[in-house]
mmCIF file of N, CA and C in Angstrom:
data_model
loop_
_atom_site.group_PDB
_atom_site.id
_atom_site.type_symbol
_atom_site.label_atom_id
_atom_site.label_comp_id
_atom_site.label_asym_id
_atom_site.label_seq_id
_atom_site.Cartn_x
_atom_site.Cartn_y
_atom_site.Cartn_z
ATOM 1 N N LEU A 7 4.870 -18.501 -6.986
ATOM 2 C CA LEU A 7 4.670 -17.374 -6.101
ATOM 3 C C LEU A 7 5.952 -16.955 -5.403
ATOM 4 N N ASP A 8 6.969 -17.777 -5.474
ATOM 5 C CA ASP A 8 8.222 -17.453 -4.822
ATOM 6 C C ASP A 8 8.838 -16.180 -5.392
ATOM 7 N N ILE A 9 8.599 -15.899 -6.656
ATOM 8 C CA ILE A 9 9.147 -14.682 -7.262
ATOM 9 C C ILE A 9 8.628 -13.429 -6.565
ATOM 10 N N PHE A 10 7.374 -13.455 -6.092
ATOM 11 C CA PHE A 10 6.801 -12.301 -5.431
ATOM 12 C C PHE A 10 7.473 -12.035 -4.086
ATOM 13 N N ARG A 11 7.891 -13.061 -3.401
ATOM 14 C CA ARG A 11 8.564 -12.880 -2.117
ATOM 15 C C ARG A 11 9.935 -12.247 -2.297
ATOM 16 N N LYS A 12 10.553 -12.484 -3.433
ATOM 17 C CA LYS A 12 11.897 -11.981 -3.671
ATOM 18 C C LYS A 12 11.897 -10.664 -4.427
ATOM 19 N N THR A 13 10.715 -10.155 -4.770
ATOM 20 C CA THR A 13 10.633 -8.922 -5.532
ATOM 21 C C THR A 13 10.996 -7.745 -4.639
ATOM 22 N N LYS A 14 12.004 -6.982 -5.068
ATOM 23 C CA LYS A 14 12.394 -5.782 -4.330
ATOM 24 C C LYS A 14 11.400 -4.679 -4.646
ATOM 25 N N ILE A 15 10.964 -3.985 -3.638
ATOM 26 C CA ILE A 15 10.014 -2.904 -3.841
ATOM 27 C C ILE A 15 10.774 -1.688 -4.352
ATOM 28 N N ASP A 16 10.460 -1.278 -5.565
ATOM 29 C CA ASP A 16 11.106 -0.144 -6.207
ATOM 30 C C ASP A 16 10.642 1.149 -5.549
ATOM 31 N N GLU A 17 11.491 2.141 -5.522
ATOM 32 C CA GLU A 17 11.163 3.421 -4.899
ATOM 33 C C GLU A 17 10.102 4.196 -5.669
ATOM 34 N N ARG A 18 10.029 4.030 -6.993
ATOM 35 C CA ARG A 18 9.154 4.848 -7.804
ATOM 36 C C ARG A 18 7.976 4.108 -8.408
ATOM 37 N N LYS A 19 8.057 2.795 -8.551
ATOM 38 C CA LYS A 19 7.027 2.066 -9.281
ATOM 39 C C LYS A 19 6.593 0.818 -8.536
ATOM 40 N N ASN A 20 5.375 0.366 -8.824
ATOM 41 C CA ASN A 20 4.921 -0.893 -8.253
ATOM 42 C C ASN A 20 5.312 -2.041 -9.178
ATOM 43 N N PHE A 21 4.887 -3.239 -8.873
ATOM 44 C CA PHE A 21 5.281 -4.443 -9.597
ATOM 45 C C PHE A 21 4.967 -4.370 -11.092
ATOM 46 N N PHE A 22 3.858 -3.727 -11.438
ATOM 47 C CA PHE A 22 3.436 -3.676 -12.832
ATOM 48 C C PHE A 22 3.954 -2.438 -13.561
ATOM 49 N N GLY A 23 4.819 -1.671 -12.931
ATOM 50 C CA GLY A 23 5.427 -0.526 -13.584
ATOM 51 C C GLY A 23 4.663 0.775 -13.435
ATOM 52 N N SER A 24 3.540 0.762 -12.737
ATOM 53 C CA SER A 24 2.795 1.995 -12.525
ATOM 54 C C SER A 24 3.499 2.838 -11.467
ATOM 55 N N LYS A 25 3.348 4.140 -11.589
ATOM 56 C CA LYS A 25 3.933 5.038 -10.611
ATOM 57 C C LYS A 25 3.308 4.773 -9.237
ATOM 58 N N LYS A 26 4.150 4.747 -8.212
ATOM 59 C CA LYS A 26 3.632 4.531 -6.856
ATOM 60 C C LYS A 26 2.784 5.714 -6.425
ATOM 61 N N MET A 27 1.734 5.387 -5.707
ATOM 62 C CA MET A 27 0.834 6.410 -5.204
ATOM 63 C C MET A 27 1.293 6.848 -3.812
ATOM 64 N N LYS A 28 0.793 8.003 -3.392
ATOM 65 C CA LYS A 28 1.190 8.579 -2.107
ATOM 66 C C LYS A 28 0.974 7.594 -0.959
ATOM 67 N N TRP A 29 -0.144 6.871 -0.984
ATOM 68 C CA TRP A 29 -0.429 5.950 0.120
ATOM 69 C C TRP A 29 0.575 4.810 0.164
ATOM 70 N N GLN A 30 1.059 4.367 -0.988
ATOM 71 C CA GLN A 30 2.052 3.295 -1.015
ATOM 72 C C GLN A 30 3.369 3.778 -0.412
ATOM 73 N N LYS A 31 3.756 4.988 -0.746
ATOM 74 C CA LYS A 31 4.974 5.566 -0.176
ATOM 75 C C LYS A 31 4.834 5.731 1.335
ATOM 76 N N TRP A 32 3.649 6.148 1.784
ATOM 77 C CA TRP A 32 3.401 6.338 3.216
ATOM 78 C C TRP A 32 3.555 5.007 3.955
ATOM 79 N N ILE A 33 2.990 3.941 3.412
ATOM 80 C CA ILE A 33 3.117 2.622 4.049
ATOM 81 C C ILE A 33 4.577 2.207 4.120
ATOM 82 N N GLU A 34 5.332 2.425 3.055
ATOM 83 C CA GLU A 34 6.752 2.067 3.074
ATOM 84 C C GLU A 34 7.500 2.825 4.165
ATOM 85 N N GLN A 35 7.166 4.104 4.351
ATOM 86 C CA GLN A 35 7.818 4.905 5.384
ATOM 87 C C GLN A 35 7.471 4.396 6.780
ATOM 88 N N LYS A 36 6.216 4.032 6.978
ATOM 89 C CA LYS A 36 5.771 3.532 8.280
ATOM 90 C C LYS A 36 6.270 2.123 8.549
ATOM 91 N N GLY A 37 6.458 1.351 7.493
ATOM 92 C CA GLY A 37 6.900 -0.029 7.626
ATOM 93 C C GLY A 37 5.752 -1.004 7.462
ATOM 94 N N ILE A 38 5.981 -2.006 6.637
ATOM 95 C CA ILE A 38 4.948 -3.006 6.359
ATOM 96 C C ILE A 38 4.478 -3.679 7.646
ATOM 97 N N ASN A 39 5.407 -4.077 8.493
ATOM 98 C CA ASN A 39 5.036 -4.765 9.727
ATOM 99 C C ASN A 39 4.179 -3.887 10.629
ATOM 100 N N ASN A 40 4.560 -2.609 10.770
ATOM 101 C CA ASN A 40 3.808 -1.696 11.634
ATOM 102 C C ASN A 40 2.395 -1.468 11.122
ATOM 103 N N VAL A 41 2.273 -1.242 9.823
ATOM 104 C CA VAL A 41 0.950 -0.997 9.240
ATOM 105 C C VAL A 41 0.076 -2.247 9.362
ATOM 106 N N ALA A 42 0.654 -3.397 9.057
ATOM 107 C CA ALA A 42 -0.111 -4.650 9.159
ATOM 108 C C ALA A 42 -0.625 -4.857 10.588
ATOM 109 N N LYS A 43 0.226 -4.604 11.546
ATOM 110 C CA LYS A 43 -0.174 -4.779 12.950
ATOM 111 C C LYS A 43 -1.288 -3.804 13.330
ATOM 112 N N GLU A 44 -1.133 -2.540 12.933
ATOM 113 C CA GLU A 44 -2.147 -1.525 13.263
ATOM 114 C C GLU A 44 -3.502 -1.822 12.625
ATOM 115 N N LEU A 45 -3.479 -2.367 11.408
ATOM 116 C CA LEU A 45 -4.730 -2.659 10.693
ATOM 117 C C LEU A 45 -5.259 -4.059 10.980
ATOM 118 N N ASP A 46 -4.466 -4.850 11.684
ATOM 119 C CA ASP A 46 -4.811 -6.239 11.970
ATOM 120 C C ASP A 46 -5.033 -7.037 10.681
ATOM 121 N N VAL A 47 -4.074 -6.862 9.769
ATOM 122 C CA VAL A 47 -4.045 -7.643 8.530
ATOM 123 C C VAL A 47 -2.667 -8.287 8.431
ATOM 124 N N SER A 48 -2.510 -9.208 7.520
ATOM 125 C CA SER A 48 -1.213 -9.877 7.381
ATOM 126 C C SER A 48 -0.196 -8.967 6.690
ATOM 127 N N ARG A 49 1.074 -9.216 6.980
ATOM 128 C CA ARG A 49 2.148 -8.507 6.282
ATOM 129 C C ARG A 49 2.069 -8.787 4.791
ATOM 130 N N GLU A 50 1.674 -10.008 4.456
ATOM 131 C CA GLU A 50 1.543 -10.405 3.052
ATOM 132 C C GLU A 50 0.500 -9.545 2.340
ATOM 133 N N ALA A 51 -0.610 -9.254 3.008
ATOM 134 C CA ALA A 51 -1.650 -8.411 2.402
ATOM 135 C C ALA A 51 -1.098 -7.018 2.104
ATOM 136 N N VAL A 52 -0.397 -6.435 3.056
ATOM 137 C CA VAL A 52 0.164 -5.100 2.867
ATOM 138 C C VAL A 52 1.216 -5.126 1.760
ATOM 139 N N ARG A 53 2.040 -6.138 1.724
ATOM 140 C CA ARG A 53 3.064 -6.265 0.687
ATOM 141 C C ARG A 53 2.413 -6.359 -0.692
ATOM 142 N N ARG A 54 1.315 -7.097 -0.792
ATOM 143 C CA ARG A 54 0.611 -7.235 -2.070
ATOM 144 C C ARG A 54 0.029 -5.893 -2.513
ATOM 145 N N TRP A 55 -0.447 -5.066 -1.567
ATOM 146 C CA TRP A 55 -0.919 -3.731 -1.918
ATOM 147 C C TRP A 55 0.231 -2.920 -2.510
ATOM 148 N N LEU A 56 1.390 -3.018 -1.877
ATOM 149 C CA LEU A 56 2.526 -2.201 -2.294
ATOM 150 C C LEU A 56 3.048 -2.558 -3.673
ATOM 151 N N ILE A 57 3.037 -3.830 -4.010
ATOM 152 C CA ILE A 57 3.577 -4.209 -5.313
ATOM 153 C C ILE A 57 2.500 -4.228 -6.400
ATOM 154 N N GLY A 58 1.279 -3.889 -6.043
ATOM 155 C CA GLY A 58 0.232 -3.724 -7.035
ATOM 156 C C GLY A 58 -0.524 -4.982 -7.411
ATOM 157 N N LEU A 59 -0.405 -6.032 -6.616
ATOM 158 C CA LEU A 59 -1.156 -7.258 -6.924
ATOM 159 C C LEU A 59 -2.623 -7.136 -6.544
ATOM 160 N N CYS A 60 -2.915 -6.285 -5.580
ATOM 161 C CA CYS A 60 -4.293 -6.008 -5.195
ATOM 162 C C CYS A 60 -4.310 -4.655 -4.493
ATOM 163 N N GLU A 61 -5.486 -4.199 -4.151
ATOM 164 C CA GLU A 61 -5.639 -2.918 -3.475
ATOM 165 C C GLU A 61 -6.305 -3.143 -2.130
ATOM 166 N N PRO A 62 -6.099 -2.214 -1.196
ATOM 167 C CA PRO A 62 -6.782 -2.339 0.091
ATOM 168 C C PRO A 62 -8.299 -2.264 -0.100
ATOM 169 N N SER A 63 -9.017 -2.950 0.758
ATOM 170 C CA SER A 63 -10.483 -2.880 0.727
ATOM 171 C C SER A 63 -10.924 -1.474 1.138
ATOM 172 N N LYS A 64 -12.180 -1.154 0.886
ATOM 173 C CA LYS A 64 -12.711 0.150 1.303
ATOM 174 C C LYS A 64 -12.531 0.350 2.803
ATOM 175 N N ARG A 65 -12.781 -0.707 3.550
ATOM 176 C CA ARG A 65 -12.622 -0.640 5.007
ATOM 177 C C ARG A 65 -11.182 -0.308 5.378
ATOM 178 N N ASN A 66 -10.229 -0.968 4.728
ATOM 179 C CA ASN A 66 -8.828 -0.715 5.050
ATOM 180 C C ASN A 66 -8.342 0.630 4.524
ATOM 181 N N ILE A 67 -8.922 1.121 3.445
ATOM 182 C CA ILE A 67 -8.593 2.468 2.988
ATOM 183 C C ILE A 67 -8.993 3.475 4.061
ATOM 184 N N LEU A 68 -10.195 3.340 4.581
ATOM 185 C CA LEU A 68 -10.644 4.250 5.646
ATOM 186 C C LEU A 68 -9.755 4.138 6.882
ATOM 187 N N ARG A 69 -9.365 2.931 7.216
ATOM 188 C CA ARG A 69 -8.500 2.721 8.373
ATOM 189 C C ARG A 69 -7.118 3.331 8.149
ATOM 190 N N LEU A 70 -6.601 3.238 6.918
ATOM 191 C CA LEU A 70 -5.308 3.851 6.602
ATOM 192 C C LEU A 70 -5.383 5.373 6.716
ATOM 193 N N VAL A 71 -6.473 5.964 6.232
ATOM 194 C CA VAL A 71 -6.642 7.414 6.331
ATOM 195 C C VAL A 71 -6.640 7.831 7.797
ATOM 196 N N ARG A 72 -7.370 7.110 8.634
ATOM 197 C CA ARG A 72 -7.397 7.426 10.072
ATOM 198 C C ARG A 72 -6.032 7.227 10.717
ATOM 199 N N LEU A 73 -5.385 6.136 10.378
ATOM 200 C CA LEU A 73 -4.074 5.818 10.945
ATOM 201 C C LEU A 73 -3.036 6.874 10.580
ATOM 202 N N SER A 74 -3.157 7.459 9.407
ATOM 203 C CA SER A 74 -2.166 8.442 8.944
ATOM 204 C C SER A 74 -2.274 9.787 9.665
ATOM 205 N N LYS A 75 -3.363 10.012 10.365
ATOM 206 C CA LYS A 75 -3.574 11.249 11.132
ATOM 207 C C LYS A 75 -3.362 12.495 10.276
ATOM 208 N N GLY A 76 -3.975 12.478 9.086
ATOM 209 C CA GLY A 76 -3.934 13.653 8.227
ATOM 210 C C GLY A 76 -2.924 13.594 7.090
ATOM 211 N N ASP A 77 -2.020 12.639 7.111
ATOM 212 C CA ASP A 77 -1.050 12.520 6.018
ATOM 213 C C ASP A 77 -1.707 12.040 4.731
ATOM 214 N N LEU A 78 -2.751 11.221 4.848
ATOM 215 C CA LEU A 78 -3.447 10.675 3.679
ATOM 216 C C LEU A 78 -4.903 11.108 3.686
ATOM 217 N N THR A 79 -5.467 11.235 2.484
ATOM 218 C CA THR A 79 -6.899 11.485 2.326
ATOM 219 C C THR A 79 -7.463 10.407 1.407
ATOM 220 N N LEU A 80 -8.764 10.345 1.300
ATOM 221 C CA LEU A 80 -9.377 9.369 0.389
ATOM 222 C C LEU A 80 -8.911 9.586 -1.043
ATOM 223 N N ASN A 81 -8.685 10.819 -1.432
ATOM 224 C CA ASN A 81 -8.230 11.113 -2.798
ATOM 225 C C ASN A 81 -6.879 10.483 -3.105
ATOM 226 N N ASP A 82 -6.064 10.239 -2.105
ATOM 227 C CA ASP A 82 -4.745 9.644 -2.316
ATOM 228 C C ASP A 82 -4.822 8.196 -2.795
ATOM 229 N N PHE A 83 -5.976 7.585 -2.706
ATOM 230 C CA PHE A 83 -6.130 6.185 -3.095
ATOM 231 C C PHE A 83 -6.674 6.009 -4.510
ATOM 232 N N PHE A 84 -6.936 7.114 -5.163
ATOM 233 C CA PHE A 84 -7.510 7.045 -6.504
ATOM 234 C C PHE A 84 -6.682 7.882 -7.454
ATOM 235 N N GLU A 85 -6.279 7.263 -8.570
ATOM 236 C CA GLU A 85 -5.463 7.975 -9.548
ATOM 237 C C GLU A 85 -6.286 9.021 -10.268
ATOM 238 N N ASP A 86 -5.645 10.126 -10.545
ATOM 239 C CA ASP A 86 -6.273 11.181 -11.333
ATOM 240 C C ASP A 86 -6.233 10.762 -12.802
ATOM 241 N N LYS A 87 -7.379 10.607 -13.421
ATOM 242 C CA LYS A 87 -7.470 10.134 -14.798
ATOM 243 C C LYS A 87 -7.232 11.230 -15.824
ATOM 244 N N GLU A 88 -7.096 12.484 -15.389
ATOM 245 C CA GLU A 88 -6.914 13.589 -16.330
ATOM 246 C C GLU A 88 -5.498 13.691 -16.796
#
């Protein structure tokens, strides 16, 4: 697991090479520590969301939308399959 701690977060892609989504970019702009504190989750949880190891829970998605004050919508958390 040490490799994950040393993984640099790429500007365009997550850990698995997928294009970063708007919500991931928003979290990076706000700062992992700030978002974790506001959501009352660990920094590790937020970091794992950013690198694509897992996704925020439905509860945390709703909390992120509220925290963003209009910058994010629910649609920003789901990739367009078309």
